[in-house]
Every structure is written in structure tokens, then in C-alpha cells.
Amino acid sequence: MREDALLNRRLGRGHAAADALRQAVALNPSDESAVGLLGHYLNEDGQAAEAAALLEPYAKRDEPAMDVLIALGIAHARLGQLDQAAATFERAYVDCG
């Protein structure tokens, strides 16, 4: 499903790409790579609030993936939550960089 998402994104089918990643995450919620990629796609499609809601639980883990933190930082920035965005980017740099 992840490959379907990447192919759909390359073909300009953003909604189909996001749907494929939603399915991948539903089947394997521990796949933080897919979660982070879905967060990026949602951000790109103007759905920052949905991205933030998806990513927050993963960001609260002891060792979240950098993709999750970067996508969450972008979501916060797009929502105008600049302090949260900066803190999230800093955490990505310090914890994962």
C-alpha cells in the first residue's frame, strides 16, 4: 500500500495517495514511517489540522521517528502555532538529528 501511495503521489493523485497510506497505517499502526509520510501528504494537501491530530500521539512516544516530528512541526506552523512548531522542530533536531 505504501508503494501505491508513492505512485499515486507521483501521478498527482494526492487523495488516492493519502487513502493508501491511511490503509497502511490502519493495518500497521506502528509503522511510523507511513504515519510520517501521511502527515506530510496531509500538510501538502492543506489538511494541517488532520495531520496534527494524526501525528500528536506518535510524537508523544519516547522515541518518535524524525518524519513524524518534522511533519508535526509543519502542521503546527501551517496552523499558526509557531511556538509549538519551533519546539517540535527543535525536538526533531536534538532527539533524532
PDB file of C-alpha atoms in Angstrom:
ATOM      1  CA  MET A   1       0.000   0.000   0.000  1.00  0.00           C
ATOM      2  CA  ARG A   2       2.863   2.328   0.689  1.00  0.00           C
ATOM      3  CA  GLU A   3       4.131   1.783  -2.852  1.00  0.00           C
ATOM      4  CA  ASP A   4       0.626   2.601  -4.119  1.00  0.00           C
ATOM      5  CA  ALA A   5       0.764   5.832  -2.142  1.00  0.00           C
ATOM      6  CA  LEU A   6       4.098   6.844  -3.628  1.00  0.00           C
ATOM      7  CA  LEU A   7       2.960   6.013  -7.157  1.00  0.00           C
ATOM      8  CA  ASN A   8      -0.315   7.898  -6.744  1.00  0.00           C
ATOM      9  CA  ARG A   9       1.538  10.923  -5.394  1.00  0.00           C
ATOM     10  CA  ARG A  10       3.915  10.926  -8.373  1.00  0.00           C
ATOM     11  CA  LEU A  11       0.905  10.774 -10.673  1.00  0.00           C
ATOM     12  CA  GLY A  12      -0.683  13.770  -8.974  1.00  0.00           C
ATOM     13  CA  ARG A  13      -3.377  11.781  -7.198  1.00  0.00           C
ATOM     14  CA  GLY A  14      -2.967  13.242  -3.712  1.00  0.00           C
ATOM     15  CA  HIS A  15      -6.221  11.927  -2.272  1.00  0.00           C
ATOM     16  CA  ALA A  16      -5.554   8.400  -3.524  1.00  0.00           C
ATOM     17  CA  ALA A  17      -2.052   8.561  -2.062  1.00  0.00           C
ATOM     18  CA  ALA A  18      -3.373   9.650   1.329  1.00  0.00           C
ATOM     19  CA  ASP A  19      -6.044   6.936   1.239  1.00  0.00           C
ATOM     20  CA  ALA A  20      -3.425   4.263   0.522  1.00  0.00           C
ATOM     21  CA  LEU A  21      -1.349   5.475   3.467  1.00  0.00           C
ATOM     22  CA  ARG A  22      -4.401   5.555   5.726  1.00  0.00           C
ATOM     23  CA  GLN A  23      -4.939   1.887   4.853  1.00  0.00           C
ATOM     24  CA  ALA A  24      -1.281   1.093   5.518  1.00  0.00           C
ATOM     25  CA  VAL A  25      -1.439   2.800   8.916  1.00  0.00           C
ATOM     26  CA  ALA A  26      -4.712   1.051   9.765  1.00  0.00           C
ATOM     27  CA  LEU A  27      -3.093  -2.314   9.021  1.00  0.00           C
ATOM     28  CA  ASN A  28       0.148  -1.478  10.845  1.00  0.00           C
ATOM     29  CA  PRO A  29      -0.249   1.444  13.277  1.00  0.00           C
ATOM     30  CA  SER A  30       3.335   1.011  14.471  1.00  0.00           C
ATOM     31  CA  ASP A  31       4.724   1.941  11.031  1.00  0.00           C
ATOM     32  CA  GLU A  32       5.885   5.437  11.950  1.00  0.00           C
ATOM     33  CA  SER A  33       7.403   5.905   8.521  1.00  0.00           C
ATOM     34  CA  ALA A  34       3.964   5.561   6.918  1.00  0.00           C
ATOM     35  CA  VAL A  35       2.446   7.798   9.603  1.00  0.00           C
ATOM     36  CA  GLY A  36       5.050  10.500   8.957  1.00  0.00           C
ATOM     37  CA  LEU A  37       4.576  10.275   5.208  1.00  0.00           C
ATOM     38  CA  LEU A  38       0.801  10.528   5.610  1.00  0.00           C
ATOM     39  CA  GLY A  39       1.338  13.590   7.787  1.00  0.00           C
ATOM     40  CA  HIS A  40       3.452  15.196   5.049  1.00  0.00           C
ATOM     41  CA  TYR A  41       0.833  14.411   2.403  1.00  0.00           C
ATOM     42  CA  LEU A  42      -1.938  15.852   4.556  1.00  0.00           C
ATOM     43  CA  ASN A  43       0.103  19.008   5.124  1.00  0.00           C
ATOM     44  CA  GLU A  44       0.729  19.370   1.400  1.00  0.00           C
ATOM     45  CA  ASP A  45      -2.989  18.983   0.732  1.00  0.00           C
ATOM     46  CA  GLY A  46      -3.909  21.751   3.183  1.00  0.00           C
ATOM     47  CA  GLN A  47      -5.134  19.417   5.909  1.00  0.00           C
ATOM     48  CA  ALA A  48      -2.775  20.508   8.683  1.00  0.00           C
ATOM     49  CA  ALA A  49      -5.349  20.025  11.449  1.00  0.00           C
ATOM     50  CA  GLU A  50      -5.880  16.397  10.422  1.00  0.00           C
ATOM     51  CA  ALA A  51      -2.116  15.914  10.164  1.00  0.00           C
ATOM     52  CA  ALA A  52      -1.579  17.292  13.678  1.00  0.00           C
ATOM     53  CA  ALA A  53      -4.318  15.084  15.126  1.00  0.00           C
ATOM     54  CA  LEU A  54      -2.777  12.024  13.480  1.00  0.00           C
ATOM     55  CA  LEU A  55       0.799  12.820  14.468  1.00  0.00           C
ATOM     56  CA  GLU A  56       0.430  14.048  18.070  1.00  0.00           C
ATOM     57  CA  PRO A  57       0.085  10.573  19.645  1.00  0.00           C
ATOM     58  CA  TYR A  58       3.157   9.341  17.774  1.00  0.00           C
ATOM     59  CA  ALA A  59       5.161  12.419  18.771  1.00  0.00           C
ATOM     60  CA  LYS A  60       4.421  11.700  22.441  1.00  0.00           C
ATOM     61  CA  ARG A  61       6.275   8.385  22.272  1.00  0.00           C
ATOM     62  CA  ASP A  62       9.666   8.093  23.937  1.00  0.00           C
ATOM     63  CA  GLU A  63      11.497   7.855  20.620  1.00  0.00           C
ATOM     64  CA  PRO A  64       9.346   9.176  17.785  1.00  0.00           C
ATOM     65  CA  ALA A  65      10.555   9.000  14.201  1.00  0.00           C
ATOM     66  CA  MET A  66      12.051  12.157  12.756  1.00  0.00           C
ATOM     67  CA  ASP A  67       9.486  12.080   9.909  1.00  0.00           C
ATOM     68  CA  VAL A  68       6.692  12.259  12.464  1.00  0.00           C
ATOM     69  CA  LEU A  69       8.233  15.232  14.261  1.00  0.00           C
ATOM     70  CA  ILE A  70       9.020  17.149  11.069  1.00  0.00           C
ATOM     71  CA  ALA A  71       5.517  16.617   9.685  1.00  0.00           C
ATOM     72  CA  LEU A  72       4.026  17.672  13.032  1.00  0.00           C
ATOM     73  CA  GLY A  73       6.199  20.791  13.118  1.00  0.00           C
ATOM     74  CA  ILE A  74       4.982  21.704   9.634  1.00  0.00           C
ATOM     75  CA  ALA A  75       1.367  21.124  10.693  1.00  0.00           C
ATOM     76  CA  HIS A  76       1.802  23.397  13.722  1.00  0.00           C
ATOM     77  CA  ALA A  77       3.397  26.091  11.539  1.00  0.00           C
ATOM     78  CA  ARG A  78       0.585  25.932   8.994  1.00  0.00           C
ATOM     79  CA  LEU A  79      -1.928  26.221  11.815  1.00  0.00           C
ATOM     80  CA  GLY A  80      -0.155  29.336  13.076  1.00  0.00           C
ATOM     81  CA  GLN A  81       1.102  27.576  16.217  1.00  0.00           C
ATOM     82  CA  LEU A  82       4.617  28.856  15.794  1.00  0.00           C
ATOM     83  CA  ASP A  83       5.878  28.193  19.334  1.00  0.00           C
ATOM     84  CA  GLN A  84       4.744  24.569  19.095  1.00  0.00           C
ATOM     85  CA  ALA A  85       6.270  24.297  15.618  1.00  0.00           C
ATOM     86  CA  ALA A  86       9.631  25.593  16.842  1.00  0.00           C
ATOM     87  CA  ALA A  87       9.618  23.265  19.857  1.00  0.00           C
ATOM     88  CA  THR A  88       8.754  20.290  17.656  1.00  0.00           C
ATOM     89  CA  PHE A  89      11.493  21.085  15.132  1.00  0.00           C
ATOM     90  CA  GLU A  90      13.975  21.516  17.979  1.00  0.00           C
ATOM     91  CA  ARG A  91      12.991  18.140  19.401  1.00  0.00           C
ATOM     92  CA  ALA A  92      13.473  16.562  15.973  1.00  0.00           C
ATOM     93  CA  TYR A  93      16.928  18.091  15.724  1.00  0.00           C
ATOM     94  CA  VAL A  94      18.014  17.224  19.263  1.00  0.00           C
ATOM     95  CA  ASP A  95      16.427  13.778  19.607  1.00  0.00           C
ATOM     96  CA  CYS A  96      16.766  12.492  16.058  1.00  0.00           C
ATOM     97  CA  GLY A  97      19.415  14.633  14.401  1.00  0.00           C
TER      98      GLY A  97
END
